[in-house]
Structure formats: structure tokens, C-alpha cells
Amino acid sequence: MKHIHKYRNVLGATAIVCAVAFVLVAAFFTNRGVPAFIDYGAFLEALGEGRVASVQLGDGANVRFSFTDSGEVYTTNNPRRADFKEQLLLAGVTVTESGTAGTDFIALGITVVLVAGVIFIIQRRNGAMTAKNALNPVSVNSDPNHKPCGFEDIAGNLEVKESVGDIIDYLREPERFARYGARMPRGILLHGKPGTGKTLMARAMAGEAGVPFYAVSGSDFVQMYVGVGAARVRELFKKAREEKRGVIFIDEIDALGKKRGDGVNVNDEREQTLNALLTEMQGFSENTGIVVVAATNRPDTLDEALLRPGRFDRRVEVGLPDINARKQILTLHAQNKPLAEGVDMDKLARDTVFFSGAMLEGLLNDAAINASRRGEGTLNEADISAAYYTALAGAEKKDRSAVRQHERAVTAWHESGHALAATLTNPENRVAKVTIIPSGAGAGGFCVNIPPERMYYTKQELEQQIMVNFAGRCAEEIHFGASNITTGASNDIEKATEAVLQYVTRYGFGTSILDRAKLEDKSAIAQECNALAERLYAQTRALLQKNYAALETLAAQLLEKETLDGEDVMNIVQNATET
Ligand code: ADP
Ligand code: ZN
């Protein structure tokens, strides 16, 4: 943002210089006096009598001409006829075109000098700006607002920390990786909701590795003049290369790397900046010790060009914190605050479902402000709950929290259905994680179920996968009743439909061994698909009903803990099915 304001200043200065220039030029013309007007008929008459010496043609409403005898200059209507010039020439008149008449050379000269001067000034200021911006606010070490930080400043986000661990090792010692011929990703894309700590993570990567941190935001580039953004990108990389190592952080990369799409709203500047970025990344020699970290909360809108190998080829989701992580984030940010005896952080963690790390930090900060206003030395429960309700009201209406509780329950049962069906249908299915915390993709929650890795799947395994897809909706139906099922299953239904269709046609698992899609009319295929889906849905319902106790425990545990790992799921299912 800062940079844009600077550019506004330059623009302002330029506008003033231009205005002054125009006033000067206009004054120059005015001082020379405006020639008298003679009507066109009189002009033609003079022309016919050979009394016109010269005519100065132009685009204006009038043309200037001079008389042979007196040499005086007059104007008349500009006929704007294509053959006007020829007529004049044939009549032996000297014809000049606008701006080249001897008397206007001085005016022209002044204008040229002024315009050139203005352009020169703009370019110099831009150049200075470019270099300054690329070098100045971006290096964290020279920015007093940002002390270097490390992993200890990030609570939770364990998976993310884990998935950038190797990059940090690499940044510390690129030569070691080079010696073994290992190639590291040049770009990492962190995606997730705002305030989940993506910037913090990038900063911490640099901090952990002890390398410089350079940050820019994609949105800074959008309003720049063509060429300036690209120059800034090159400057930034040049700086990083000089230092040999570093983390280059590009926030809001979606502002730069939006899908190019239909050609509407093509933004040259964005395109050029993006190309410069890709070129620079491509230009890294292997193992330069520089890693580009980009962040976005709209990964779905990114240009594919950004995601190709050698670019941002590692993608890491930074999720909203679950109850455990929220407790840790709250504890971390409460460290420097004088909490009163008995403030219940567990309760606050429980009550802050869907809060991002930034919102939690903000909540505690508001509470601290409340406490300092009271001035009694500590931060108490009342300070926190006032801040909590302010935060809720900011996020959405308070009275929605009851609705939210119900939605959480629906999500918990839905995801428990998936997890239970995955565990029970095939012992080789591995449930890695099930959660009711929404992911960036917009789902209410999700269940990561990894089917056994195979070259081929059997007919039975395909049926099991379809059942797992159905199980979310099925659990909702069992617990909340057939008329209370929700739209939350749309993605599952899409997947199940695809799988059932493939089952009947492409794989020949149905009544025909042939690919029926190529042979038959659609209605017969649809009929068989429907019958298969009905059978598998009924099987899923029977399975979940038989293991209702396990389903219920899973849902209850999810409501309490929000996230369960594979082991938790396994234990719950085993305990509930044994008894
Ligand atoms: P993003 O880049 O994803 O929008 P930021 O990294 O800017 O989010 O996070 C903003 C602030 O929120 C951080 O400076 C920090 O105070 C707080 N925060 C977010 N996530 C965490 C976390 N996991 N641990 C501690 N603080 C966090
Ligand atoms: Zn589902």
C-alpha cells in the first residue's frame, strides 16, 4: 500500500509540472495575439485574385493565411476538403502544415523541451522509486517493525511446519544439497484463509534458516505503470541473488497470477510482472539458495502457468486452527499479558471455532486494551468476553452462533459417516484425518481417506469407495432424519455419480461387459446406475445403523476435539464395535 501512495505523489507532482507548462505555452500564444477572422467567401475571393501568399493547414476549425501585399496574417474557416491543399498549390500559394510555420517554431520548441523535461523527471523519479522500493521496506532485518521470528512464534500449524522442514535445511546449507545433486522446489505456495499465519510462516522460514527475508504483495503491482512492476521484480531477485540466499515472499499472488481467461480485462502490467516473476524463477540456477514463497486465499483462481514444475510446485494448505491449536495460539499471545487468576483459556479455545490465528491474536489484544482502560493491573474474564463478543459481532451476527452449533453437529455426523464407512468397508483404507474445521476449499469439514494404492481396483473395492462417498449423507439421514439432510453432500454426490457411471460403462462391472455408453441409449444406462446406487446406499445405511454406537462416539469426539487422526478413529471404532 505504501508504494502506491508514493506513486500518487509522483503523479501529483507531474500533474503540476504539466499544468504549468500548458499555462506557459498558452500564454505564449496569447501574447502573440489572435489573428483577425475573415469569412471563407472573402478568402476564396482573395485566393482567386492571387492575393493569398501562404496558408497554414491544420486540424483546427480555422486555418491561418497571409496576404501577399501586406503580409498580415488572418484566419478563416477550415474547409477540411481533401483537395483544398491541391487547390492552394495550383493557385501558387505556399502551403505549410500546422506547427511548422516559421513563427510557431519557438512555441513548438518550448513545448518539446517542456514535455521532454516532464518525461525525464517522471522517469528519474520512477527509476529511483523502483530501486528504493525493491530494496527498502522488503528486507525484514532492516525493518524495525518486524523482529526476526522463528517456529517458536507459530503455534499449531504442525503439518505446515513439517512440510517446509526440508526447505529450511536447504536454505541453511544449499551446498550440501548441491553436492548430492538434489533439486529443491523453487517456489512454495501457501494457501488458506486470511489470518491463518501464511506470512508468519514465510517469515519464520527465513528466521529458522537465518537468511534474509524479502516481502512484496501482488496487489502492490496492480496499479503501477506498465514496466514498473516487472522492473521491481527483477530488482528484488537481483538483490536476493547478491545475498546468495533468502526467502522471497509474495503475498496475494492471486492479484498477479489470476487465470488469464477470456481476454477481458487483460492487464498488461500484471501480465508483464507475472512474466518477469516466472522468468526470474526459471532463471535460478539450481541450488541458488533462494526460495520463493507465495501466499493466496484463492488458489482456485491462479493461472496454471504459476503451478507448473519449476515454479510453485509445492503447495501447502494452511488451515484454520482446531481447538488444540487455538489453545496454543491463545497461550502464545497471552504470554506478554498479565492474565488474572482463573482466566479459562480452554473455554475460550472451545468458544472460538472458525477463528483464525489473526482473529485470536486480535481478540487478546482487544481484551488487553479493555484491561488497560480499567487499569486494575490484570486482564480478566470480563475483558476477554467483551472482546469475544466484539469479535463475533464483527465476524457475523451473534445470534447466528446457535445456528452454527447445529451446523457443526451436522458436519460432525457427516464426516463421522465417511470415516466409519472407510474404516469398516476395507481394512486397507487408511483414514489419515477427519475434521469439522473447514478447509480453504469451502467444505464444512473433511475426511482424508486414502484408499489402498493399486494399479487396478476390484469391483468390490469400487463399490466400497462409492459407499464411503454415500456415508456422509447417510449419517446425516440416520441421525437428523430424512427431511433434514443437507446440501453439504453435493461434492460426495458428484463423485459417487461419476464412479457409478464408470462402474456401469467403462469398467463393464454391470450387466454388460461392454462399454454401454458406446452402445446404448442413455435411459437404460441411467436405469442401471440408479439401481446400483440404490443398492449401495441401502448397504451403507445398514452398515452405519449396525455400528451406530461407533458413529455416535465419533461424532461426539469430533464435536469436542474437532480433529481426529487415523489412530483416534481406529481406537474409537474398535472400542465401540467390541462392546
Ligand atoms: P496470513 O498471511 O495467513 O493472512 P498472517 O501471517 O499475516 O496471516 O497472520 C497475522 C497474525 O496472526 C500474525 O502476525 C500472528 O500474530 C497471528 N497468527 C496467525 N496464525 C498464527 C499462529 N499459528 N500462531 C501464532 N500466531 C498466529
Ligand atoms: Zn462428505
PDB file of C-alpha atoms in Angstrom, residues 179-299:
ATOM      1  CA  ARG A 179      26.754 -31.917  -3.629  1.00  0.00           C
ATOM      2  CA  TYR A 180      24.215 -34.714  -3.705  1.00  0.00           C
ATOM      3  CA  GLY A 181      22.568 -33.431  -6.844  1.00  0.00           C
ATOM      4  CA  ALA A 182      19.293 -32.825  -5.046  1.00  0.00           C
ATOM      5  CA  ARG A 183      16.897 -30.406  -6.651  1.00  0.00           C
ATOM      6  CA  MET A 184      14.728 -28.355  -4.332  1.00  0.00           C
ATOM      7  CA  PRO A 185      11.460 -26.633  -5.112  1.00  0.00           C
ATOM      8  CA  ARG A 186      11.978 -23.031  -6.162  1.00  0.00           C
ATOM      9  CA  GLY A 187       8.535 -21.957  -5.201  1.00  0.00           C
ATOM     10  CA  ILE A 188       6.124 -22.881  -2.445  1.00  0.00           C
ATOM     11  CA  LEU A 189       2.514 -21.838  -2.472  1.00  0.00           C
ATOM     12  CA  LEU A 190       0.872 -21.416   0.903  1.00  0.00           C
ATOM     13  CA  HIS A 191      -2.880 -21.282   0.603  1.00  0.00           C
ATOM     14  CA  GLY A 192      -5.543 -20.849   3.215  1.00  0.00           C
ATOM     15  CA  LYS A 193      -7.975 -18.400   4.736  1.00  0.00           C
ATOM     16  CA  PRO A 194      -6.769 -14.910   5.674  1.00  0.00           C
ATOM     17  CA  GLY A 195      -5.034 -14.664   9.025  1.00  0.00           C
ATOM     18  CA  THR A 196      -4.057 -18.300   9.255  1.00  0.00           C
ATOM     19  CA  GLY A 197      -0.386 -17.384   9.511  1.00  0.00           C
ATOM     20  CA  LYS A 198       0.933 -17.700   5.962  1.00  0.00           C
ATOM     21  CA  THR A 199       3.033 -14.554   6.194  1.00  0.00           C
ATOM     22  CA  LEU A 200       4.172 -15.607   9.624  1.00  0.00           C
ATOM     23  CA  MET A 201       5.231 -18.979   8.237  1.00  0.00           C
ATOM     24  CA  ALA A 202       7.261 -17.458   5.397  1.00  0.00           C
ATOM     25  CA  ARG A 203       8.935 -15.080   7.812  1.00  0.00           C
ATOM     26  CA  ALA A 204       9.675 -17.916  10.203  1.00  0.00           C
ATOM     27  CA  MET A 205      11.218 -19.981   7.414  1.00  0.00           C
ATOM     28  CA  ALA A 206      13.708 -17.193   6.791  1.00  0.00           C
ATOM     29  CA  GLY A 207      14.222 -16.802  10.530  1.00  0.00           C
ATOM     30  CA  GLU A 208      14.791 -20.501  11.107  1.00  0.00           C
ATOM     31  CA  ALA A 209      17.268 -20.712   8.258  1.00  0.00           C
ATOM     32  CA  GLY A 210      18.959 -17.416   9.189  1.00  0.00           C
ATOM     33  CA  VAL A 211      18.588 -15.936   5.718  1.00  0.00           C
ATOM     34  CA  PRO A 212      17.225 -12.542   4.584  1.00  0.00           C
ATOM     35  CA  PHE A 213      13.504 -12.126   4.054  1.00  0.00           C
ATOM     36  CA  TYR A 214      12.124 -10.051   1.200  1.00  0.00           C
ATOM     37  CA  ALA A 215       8.405  -9.390   1.038  1.00  0.00           C
ATOM     38  CA  VAL A 216       6.146  -7.822  -1.544  1.00  0.00           C
ATOM     39  CA  SER A 217       2.441  -8.043  -2.174  1.00  0.00           C
ATOM     40  CA  GLY A 218       0.865  -8.877  -5.510  1.00  0.00           C
ATOM     41  CA  SER A 219      -1.662  -6.120  -5.005  1.00  0.00           C
ATOM     42  CA  ASP A 220       1.120  -3.518  -4.886  1.00  0.00           C
ATOM     43  CA  PHE A 221       1.854  -4.169  -8.525  1.00  0.00           C
ATOM     44  CA  VAL A 222      -1.614  -3.850  -9.891  1.00  0.00           C
ATOM     45  CA  GLN A 223      -1.838  -0.077 -10.048  1.00  0.00           C
ATOM     46  CA  MET A 224       1.617   0.573 -11.335  1.00  0.00           C
ATOM     47  CA  TYR A 225       2.671   1.820 -14.716  1.00  0.00           C
ATOM     48  CA  VAL A 226       3.487  -0.773 -17.299  1.00  0.00           C
ATOM     49  CA  GLY A 227       7.007  -1.986 -16.821  1.00  0.00           C
ATOM     50  CA  VAL A 228       7.473  -0.774 -13.265  1.00  0.00           C
ATOM     51  CA  GLY A 229       6.204  -3.968 -11.635  1.00  0.00           C
ATOM     52  CA  ALA A 230       8.400  -6.125 -13.812  1.00  0.00           C
ATOM     53  CA  ALA A 231      11.392  -3.923 -13.039  1.00  0.00           C
ATOM     54  CA  ARG A 232      10.667  -4.229  -9.348  1.00  0.00           C
ATOM     55  CA  VAL A 233      10.510  -7.992  -9.550  1.00  0.00           C
ATOM     56  CA  ARG A 234      13.852  -8.114 -11.324  1.00  0.00           C
ATOM     57  CA  GLU A 235      15.348  -5.734  -8.797  1.00  0.00           C
ATOM     58  CA  LEU A 236      14.072  -7.875  -5.945  1.00  0.00           C
ATOM     59  CA  PHE A 237      15.578 -11.037  -7.323  1.00  0.00           C
ATOM     60  CA  LYS A 238      18.814  -9.262  -8.100  1.00  0.00           C
ATOM     61  CA  LYS A 239      19.070  -8.179  -4.504  1.00  0.00           C
ATOM     62  CA  ALA A 240      18.333 -11.689  -3.260  1.00  0.00           C
ATOM     63  CA  ARG A 241      20.896 -13.161  -5.637  1.00  0.00           C
ATOM     64  CA  GLU A 242      23.537 -10.751  -4.422  1.00  0.00           C
ATOM     65  CA  GLU A 243      22.955 -12.049  -0.920  1.00  0.00           C
ATOM     66  CA  LYS A 244      23.119 -15.587  -2.320  1.00  0.00           C
ATOM     67  CA  ARG A 245      20.364 -16.816  -0.003  1.00  0.00           C
ATOM     68  CA  GLY A 246      16.951 -15.719   1.052  1.00  0.00           C
ATOM     69  CA  VAL A 247      13.210 -16.158   1.186  1.00  0.00           C
ATOM     70  CA  ILE A 248      11.258 -14.011  -1.244  1.00  0.00           C
ATOM     71  CA  PHE A 249       7.673 -13.718  -0.062  1.00  0.00           C
ATOM     72  CA  ILE A 250       4.899 -12.670  -2.434  1.00  0.00           C
ATOM     73  CA  ASP A 251       1.638 -12.096  -0.619  1.00  0.00           C
ATOM     74  CA  GLU A 252      -1.661 -12.091  -2.531  1.00  0.00           C
ATOM     75  CA  ILE A 253      -0.114 -13.709  -5.546  1.00  0.00           C
ATOM     76  CA  ASP A 254      -3.614 -14.087  -6.985  1.00  0.00           C
ATOM     77  CA  ALA A 255      -3.573 -10.353  -7.735  1.00  0.00           C
ATOM     78  CA  LEU A 256      -0.723 -11.052 -10.157  1.00  0.00           C
ATOM     79  CA  GLY A 257      -1.360 -14.563 -11.270  1.00  0.00           C
ATOM     80  CA  LYS A 258      -5.078 -14.671 -11.921  1.00  0.00           C
ATOM     81  CA  LYS A 259      -6.198 -17.001 -14.656  1.00  0.00           C
ATOM     82  CA  ARG A 260      -5.819 -15.165 -17.933  1.00  0.00           C
ATOM     83  CA  GLY A 261      -9.150 -16.485 -19.050  1.00  0.00           C
ATOM     84  CA  ASP A 262     -11.205 -14.879 -21.739  1.00  0.00           C
ATOM     85  CA  GLY A 263      -9.028 -11.900 -22.507  1.00  0.00           C
ATOM     86  CA  VAL A 264     -11.446  -9.471 -20.915  1.00  0.00           C
ATOM     87  CA  ASN A 265      -9.687  -7.109 -18.559  1.00  0.00           C
ATOM     88  CA  VAL A 266      -6.287  -8.118 -19.684  1.00  0.00           C
ATOM     89  CA  ASN A 267      -3.962  -6.118 -17.553  1.00  0.00           C
ATOM     90  CA  ASP A 268      -0.681  -5.559 -19.326  1.00  0.00           C
ATOM     91  CA  GLU A 269       1.069  -4.556 -16.192  1.00  0.00           C
ATOM     92  CA  ARG A 270       0.007  -7.667 -14.325  1.00  0.00           C
ATOM     93  CA  GLU A 271       0.920  -9.860 -17.236  1.00  0.00           C
ATOM     94  CA  GLN A 272       4.373  -8.317 -17.539  1.00  0.00           C
ATOM     95  CA  THR A 273       5.015  -8.546 -13.829  1.00  0.00           C
ATOM     96  CA  LEU A 274       3.912 -12.155 -13.752  1.00  0.00           C
ATOM     97  CA  ASN A 275       6.115 -12.985 -16.716  1.00  0.00           C
ATOM     98  CA  ALA A 276       9.055 -11.274 -15.073  1.00  0.00           C
ATOM     99  CA  LEU A 277       8.455 -13.360 -11.943  1.00  0.00           C
ATOM    100  CA  LEU A 278       8.270 -16.613 -13.880  1.00  0.00           C
ATOM    101  CA  THR A 279      11.357 -15.732 -15.872  1.00  0.00           C
ATOM    102  CA  GLU A 280      13.305 -14.912 -12.733  1.00  0.00           C
ATOM    103  CA  MET A 281      12.246 -18.169 -11.100  1.00  0.00           C
ATOM    104  CA  GLN A 282      13.132 -20.114 -14.197  1.00  0.00           C
ATOM    105  CA  GLY A 283      16.464 -18.335 -14.290  1.00  0.00           C
ATOM    106  CA  PHE A 284      17.623 -19.553 -10.889  1.00  0.00           C
ATOM    107  CA  SER A 285      20.498 -21.819 -11.422  1.00  0.00           C
ATOM    108  CA  GLU A 286      19.889 -24.963  -9.439  1.00  0.00           C
ATOM    109  CA  ASN A 287      20.586 -24.619  -5.761  1.00  0.00           C
ATOM    110  CA  THR A 288      20.930 -20.880  -5.597  1.00  0.00           C
ATOM    111  CA  GLY A 289      19.704 -20.939  -2.037  1.00  0.00           C
ATOM    112  CA  ILE A 290      16.742 -18.735  -2.807  1.00  0.00           C
ATOM    113  CA  VAL A 291      13.188 -19.890  -2.284  1.00  0.00           C
ATOM    114  CA  VAL A 292      10.087 -18.003  -3.345  1.00  0.00           C
ATOM    115  CA  VAL A 293       7.112 -18.375  -1.027  1.00  0.00           C
ATOM    116  CA  ALA A 294       3.766 -17.137  -2.305  1.00  0.00           C
ATOM    117  CA  ALA A 295       0.518 -16.854  -0.407  1.00  0.00           C
ATOM    118  CA  THR A 296      -3.099 -16.767  -1.505  1.00  0.00           C
ATOM    119  CA  ASN A 297      -6.541 -17.452  -0.180  1.00  0.00           C
ATOM    120  CA  ARG A 298      -7.835 -18.084  -3.684  1.00  0.00           C
ATOM    121  CA  PRO A 299      -5.736 -20.954  -5.050  1.00  0.00           C
TER     122      PRO A 299
END
